[in-house]
mmCIF file of C-alpha atoms in Angstrom:
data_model
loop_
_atom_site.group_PDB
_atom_site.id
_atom_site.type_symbol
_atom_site.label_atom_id
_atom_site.label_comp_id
_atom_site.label_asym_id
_atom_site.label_seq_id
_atom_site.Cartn_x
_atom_site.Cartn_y
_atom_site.Cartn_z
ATOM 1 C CA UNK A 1 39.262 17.333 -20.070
ATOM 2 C CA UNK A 2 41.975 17.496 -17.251
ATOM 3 C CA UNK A 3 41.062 16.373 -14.053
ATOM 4 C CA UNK A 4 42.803 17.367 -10.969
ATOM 5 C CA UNK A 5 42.671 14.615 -8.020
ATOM 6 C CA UNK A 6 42.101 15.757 -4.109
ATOM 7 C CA UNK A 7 44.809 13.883 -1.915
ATOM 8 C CA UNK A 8 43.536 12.386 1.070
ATOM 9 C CA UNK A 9 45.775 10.044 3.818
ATOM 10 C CA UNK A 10 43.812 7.317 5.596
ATOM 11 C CA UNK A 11 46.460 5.314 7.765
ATOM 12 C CA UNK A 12 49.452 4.322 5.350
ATOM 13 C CA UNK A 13 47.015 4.617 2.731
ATOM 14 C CA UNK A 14 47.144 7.593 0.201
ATOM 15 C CA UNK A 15 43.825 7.988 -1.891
ATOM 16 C CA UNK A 16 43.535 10.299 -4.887
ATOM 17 C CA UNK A 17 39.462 10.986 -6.237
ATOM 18 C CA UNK A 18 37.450 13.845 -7.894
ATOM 19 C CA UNK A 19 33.972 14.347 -8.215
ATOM 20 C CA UNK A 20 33.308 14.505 -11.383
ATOM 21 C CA UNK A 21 29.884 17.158 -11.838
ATOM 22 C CA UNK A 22 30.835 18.836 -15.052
ATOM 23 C CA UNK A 23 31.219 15.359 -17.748
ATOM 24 C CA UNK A 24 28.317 14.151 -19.218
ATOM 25 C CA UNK A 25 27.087 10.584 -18.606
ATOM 26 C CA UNK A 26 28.818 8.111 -20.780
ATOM 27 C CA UNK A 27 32.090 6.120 -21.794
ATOM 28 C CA UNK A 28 34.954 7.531 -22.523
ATOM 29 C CA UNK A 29 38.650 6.250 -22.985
ATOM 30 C CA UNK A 30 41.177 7.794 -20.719
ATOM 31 C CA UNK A 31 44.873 7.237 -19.210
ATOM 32 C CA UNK A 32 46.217 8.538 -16.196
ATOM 33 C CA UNK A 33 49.192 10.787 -15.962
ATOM 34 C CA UNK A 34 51.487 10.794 -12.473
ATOM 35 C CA UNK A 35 53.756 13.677 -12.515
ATOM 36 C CA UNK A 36 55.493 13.082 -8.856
ATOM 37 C CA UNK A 37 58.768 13.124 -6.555
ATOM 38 C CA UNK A 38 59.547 9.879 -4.717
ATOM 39 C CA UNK A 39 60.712 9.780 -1.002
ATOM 40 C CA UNK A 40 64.143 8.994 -2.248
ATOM 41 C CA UNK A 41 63.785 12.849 -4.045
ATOM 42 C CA UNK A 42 63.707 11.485 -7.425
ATOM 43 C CA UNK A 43 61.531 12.910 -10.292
ATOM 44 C CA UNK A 44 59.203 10.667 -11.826
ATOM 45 C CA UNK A 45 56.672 11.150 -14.971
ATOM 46 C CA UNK A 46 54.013 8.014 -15.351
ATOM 47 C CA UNK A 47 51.888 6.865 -18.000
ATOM 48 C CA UNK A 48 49.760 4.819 -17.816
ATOM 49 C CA UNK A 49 47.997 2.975 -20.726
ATOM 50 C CA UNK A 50 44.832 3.688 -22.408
ATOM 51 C CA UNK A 51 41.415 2.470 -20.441
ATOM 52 C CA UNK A 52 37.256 3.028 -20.371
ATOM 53 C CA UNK A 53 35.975 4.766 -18.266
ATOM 54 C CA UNK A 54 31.668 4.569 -17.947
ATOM 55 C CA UNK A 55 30.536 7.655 -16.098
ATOM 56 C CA UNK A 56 26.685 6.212 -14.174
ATOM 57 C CA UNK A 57 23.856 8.107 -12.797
ATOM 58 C CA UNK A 58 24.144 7.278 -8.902
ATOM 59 C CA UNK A 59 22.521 4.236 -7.740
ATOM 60 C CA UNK A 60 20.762 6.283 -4.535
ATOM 61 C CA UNK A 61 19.226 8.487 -7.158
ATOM 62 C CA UNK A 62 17.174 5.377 -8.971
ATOM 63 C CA UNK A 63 16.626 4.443 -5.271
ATOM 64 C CA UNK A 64 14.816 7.407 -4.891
ATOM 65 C CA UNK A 65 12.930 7.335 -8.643
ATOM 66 C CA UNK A 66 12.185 3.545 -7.512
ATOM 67 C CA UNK A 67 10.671 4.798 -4.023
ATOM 68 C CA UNK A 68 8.687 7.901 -5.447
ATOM 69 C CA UNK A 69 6.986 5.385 -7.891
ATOM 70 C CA UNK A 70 6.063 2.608 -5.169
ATOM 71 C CA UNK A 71 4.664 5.638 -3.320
ATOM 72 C CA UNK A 72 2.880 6.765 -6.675
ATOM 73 C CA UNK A 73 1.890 3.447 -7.438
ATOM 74 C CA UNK A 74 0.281 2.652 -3.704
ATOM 75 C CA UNK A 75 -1.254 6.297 -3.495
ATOM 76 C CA UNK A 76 -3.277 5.735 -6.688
ATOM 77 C CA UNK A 77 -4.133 2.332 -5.174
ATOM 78 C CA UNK A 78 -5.226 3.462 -1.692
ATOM 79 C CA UNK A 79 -7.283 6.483 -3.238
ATOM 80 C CA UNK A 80 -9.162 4.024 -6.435
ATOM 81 C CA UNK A 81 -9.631 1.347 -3.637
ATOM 82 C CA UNK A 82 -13.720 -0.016 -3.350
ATOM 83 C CA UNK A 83 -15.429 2.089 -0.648
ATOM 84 C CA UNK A 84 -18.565 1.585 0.793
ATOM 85 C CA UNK A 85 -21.623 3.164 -0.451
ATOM 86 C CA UNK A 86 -25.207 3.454 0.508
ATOM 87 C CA UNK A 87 -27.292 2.837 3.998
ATOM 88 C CA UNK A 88 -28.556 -0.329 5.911
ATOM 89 C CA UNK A 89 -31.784 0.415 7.136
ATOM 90 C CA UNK A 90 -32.353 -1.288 10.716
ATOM 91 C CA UNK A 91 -36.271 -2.321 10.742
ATOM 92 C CA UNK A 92 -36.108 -4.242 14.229
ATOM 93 C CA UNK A 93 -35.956 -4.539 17.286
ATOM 94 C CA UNK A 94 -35.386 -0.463 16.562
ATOM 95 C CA UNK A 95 -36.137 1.147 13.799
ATOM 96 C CA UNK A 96 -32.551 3.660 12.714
ATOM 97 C CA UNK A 97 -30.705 3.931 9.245
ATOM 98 C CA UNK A 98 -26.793 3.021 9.583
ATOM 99 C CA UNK A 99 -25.183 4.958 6.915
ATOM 100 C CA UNK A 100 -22.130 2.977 5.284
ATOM 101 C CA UNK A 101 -20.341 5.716 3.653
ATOM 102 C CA UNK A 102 -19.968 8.155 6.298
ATOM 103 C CA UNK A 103 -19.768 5.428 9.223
ATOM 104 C CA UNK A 104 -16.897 6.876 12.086
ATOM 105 C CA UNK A 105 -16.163 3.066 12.575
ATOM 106 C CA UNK A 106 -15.753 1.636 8.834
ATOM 107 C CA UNK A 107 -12.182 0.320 8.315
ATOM 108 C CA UNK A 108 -10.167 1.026 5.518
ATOM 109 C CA UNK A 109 -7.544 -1.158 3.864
ATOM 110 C CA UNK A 110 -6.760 -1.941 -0.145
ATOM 111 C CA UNK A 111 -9.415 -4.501 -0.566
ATOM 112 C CA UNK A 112 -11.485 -2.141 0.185
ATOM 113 C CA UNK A 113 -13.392 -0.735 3.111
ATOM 114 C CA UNK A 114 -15.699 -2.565 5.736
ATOM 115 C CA UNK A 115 -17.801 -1.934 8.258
ATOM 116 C CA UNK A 116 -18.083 -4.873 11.351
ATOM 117 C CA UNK A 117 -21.140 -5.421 12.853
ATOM 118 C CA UNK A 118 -20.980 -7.479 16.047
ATOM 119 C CA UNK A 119 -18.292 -7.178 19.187
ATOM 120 C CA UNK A 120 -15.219 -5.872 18.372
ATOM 121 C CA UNK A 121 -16.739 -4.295 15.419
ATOM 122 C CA UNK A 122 -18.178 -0.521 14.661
ATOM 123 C CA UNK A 123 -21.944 -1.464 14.991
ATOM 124 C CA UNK A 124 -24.295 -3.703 17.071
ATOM 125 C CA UNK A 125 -21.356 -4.249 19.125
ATOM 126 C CA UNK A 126 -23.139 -5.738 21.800
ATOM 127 C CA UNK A 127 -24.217 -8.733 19.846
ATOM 128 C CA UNK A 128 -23.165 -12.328 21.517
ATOM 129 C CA UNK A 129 -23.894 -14.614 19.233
ATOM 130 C CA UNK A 130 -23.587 -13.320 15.784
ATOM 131 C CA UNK A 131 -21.053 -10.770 13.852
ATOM 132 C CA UNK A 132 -20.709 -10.012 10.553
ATOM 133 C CA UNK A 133 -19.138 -7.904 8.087
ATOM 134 C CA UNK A 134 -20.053 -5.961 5.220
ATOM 135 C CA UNK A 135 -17.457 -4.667 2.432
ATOM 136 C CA UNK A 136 -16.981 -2.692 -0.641
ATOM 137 C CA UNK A 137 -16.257 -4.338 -3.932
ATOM 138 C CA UNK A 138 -15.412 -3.106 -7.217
ATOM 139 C CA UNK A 139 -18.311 -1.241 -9.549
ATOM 140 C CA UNK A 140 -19.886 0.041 -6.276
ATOM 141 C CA UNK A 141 -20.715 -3.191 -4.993
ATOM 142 C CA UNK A 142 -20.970 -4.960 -1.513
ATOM 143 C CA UNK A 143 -21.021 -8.197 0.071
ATOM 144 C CA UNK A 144 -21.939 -9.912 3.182
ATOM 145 C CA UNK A 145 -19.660 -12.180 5.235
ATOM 146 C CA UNK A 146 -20.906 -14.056 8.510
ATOM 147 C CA UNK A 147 -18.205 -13.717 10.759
ATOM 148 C CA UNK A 148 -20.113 -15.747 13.459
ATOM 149 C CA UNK A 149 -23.697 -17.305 13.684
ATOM 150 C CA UNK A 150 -26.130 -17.768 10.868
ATOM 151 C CA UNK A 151 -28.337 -15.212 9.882
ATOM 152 C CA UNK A 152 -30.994 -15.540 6.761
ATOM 153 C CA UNK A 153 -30.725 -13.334 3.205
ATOM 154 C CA UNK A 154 -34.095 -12.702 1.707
ATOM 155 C CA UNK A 155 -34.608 -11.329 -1.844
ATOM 156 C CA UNK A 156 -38.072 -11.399 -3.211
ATOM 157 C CA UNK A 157 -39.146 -14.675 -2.493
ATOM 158 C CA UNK A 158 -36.041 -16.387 -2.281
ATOM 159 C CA UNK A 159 -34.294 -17.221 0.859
ATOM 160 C CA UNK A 160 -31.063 -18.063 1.884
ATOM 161 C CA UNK A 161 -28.933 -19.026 4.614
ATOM 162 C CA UNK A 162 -25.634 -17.710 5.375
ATOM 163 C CA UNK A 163 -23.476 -18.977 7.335
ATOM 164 C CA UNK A 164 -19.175 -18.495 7.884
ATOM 165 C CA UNK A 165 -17.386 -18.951 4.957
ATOM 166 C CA UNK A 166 -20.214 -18.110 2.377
ATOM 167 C CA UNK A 167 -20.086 -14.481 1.686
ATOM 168 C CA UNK A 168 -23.173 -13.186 -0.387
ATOM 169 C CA UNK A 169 -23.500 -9.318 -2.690
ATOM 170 C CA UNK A 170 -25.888 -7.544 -1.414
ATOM 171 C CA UNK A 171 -28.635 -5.793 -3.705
ATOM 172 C CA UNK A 172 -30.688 -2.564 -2.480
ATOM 173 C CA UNK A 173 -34.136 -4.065 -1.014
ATOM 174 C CA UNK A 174 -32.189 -7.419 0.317
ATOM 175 C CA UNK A 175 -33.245 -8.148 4.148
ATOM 176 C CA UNK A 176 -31.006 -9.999 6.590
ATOM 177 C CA UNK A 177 -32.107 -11.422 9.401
ATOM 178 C CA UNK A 178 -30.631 -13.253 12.396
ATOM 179 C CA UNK A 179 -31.650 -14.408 16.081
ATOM 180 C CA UNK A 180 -29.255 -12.943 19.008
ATOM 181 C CA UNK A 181 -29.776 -13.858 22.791
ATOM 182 C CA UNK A 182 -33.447 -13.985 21.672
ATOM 183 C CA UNK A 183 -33.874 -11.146 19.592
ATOM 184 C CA UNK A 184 -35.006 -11.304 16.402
ATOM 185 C CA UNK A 185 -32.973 -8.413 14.307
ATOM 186 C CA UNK A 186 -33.579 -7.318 10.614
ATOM 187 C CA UNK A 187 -32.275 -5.019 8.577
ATOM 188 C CA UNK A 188 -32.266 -3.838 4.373
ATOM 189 C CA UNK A 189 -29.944 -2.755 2.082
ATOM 190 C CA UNK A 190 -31.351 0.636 0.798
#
């Protein structure tokens, strides 16, 4: 097809373009065609030689494919991350059930959601001496991490002693316990 240029004068500069809605993606060979009167008044008619042309979709528009499926990609991520399920079950020095799923305090991030239990944190936050943190893993799971302190897991008969550093899964009927400013606290997965 014939394409008529727009003129446009920047400075000394005269620049010819098109937009070019109507051709199909794709290469095509072309030549360019002056048809023109020079300051001096005389009539010229130019040729030019045969070239390829390769017509693109526009880079912003894969900009925008690329950013709609980052934002695809990290939605589905956010919404399939590991949440936390279930209750703790506080048996002393008070007797109260801390539910994990519905807690106003449990933080949220792509590793999955945890609830902190100690200063600072969403629960028992006037604990000096210990803190710890519980968190959701994958296939409705959760572990224990000692933030601060050590504190004691007991499952059936076997004990175990946690300390920074040595995160432990939790199974329903597991009892922690732990000594703060002289108070002896417990509490149970349920």
């Amino acid at each position: 097809p014939e394409i008529d240029l727009e003129k446009k004068v920047d400075g000394s500069e005269i620049i010819y373009s098109t937009h070019l809605s109507e051709i199909e993606l794709g290469t095509y060979n072309t030549h360019f065609h002056i048809d023109g009167i020079l300051k001096t008044g005389e009539r010229v008619s130019i040729d030019s030689e045969d070239f390829l042309i390769t017509v693109k979709r526009p880079a912003p528009e894969w900009g925008i494919f690329g950013f709609i499926g980052i934002f695809v990609i990290g939605t589905i991520t956010w919404f399939s991350r590991p949440k936390l399920r279930g209750s703790i079950s506080m048996v002393s020095p008070e007797r109260r059930l801390i539910s994990l799923k519905n807690h106003p305090k449990r933080k949220k991030s792509l590793r999955g959601d945890y609830l902190i239990f100690g200063p600072g944190g969403g629960e028992l936050s006037d604990l000096r001496n210990a803190a710890f943190k519980i968190c959701a893993m994958w296939r409705k799971r959760i572990k224990l991490e000692v933030i601060r302190g050590r504190m004691e897991l007991k499952r059936g008969k076997e004990r175990k002693l946690l300390t920074a550093g040595s995160p432990s899964e939790l199974s329903r009927g597991d009892e922690i316990s732990f000594r703060d400013d002289g108070v002896e606290f417990r509490l149970r997965k349920i």
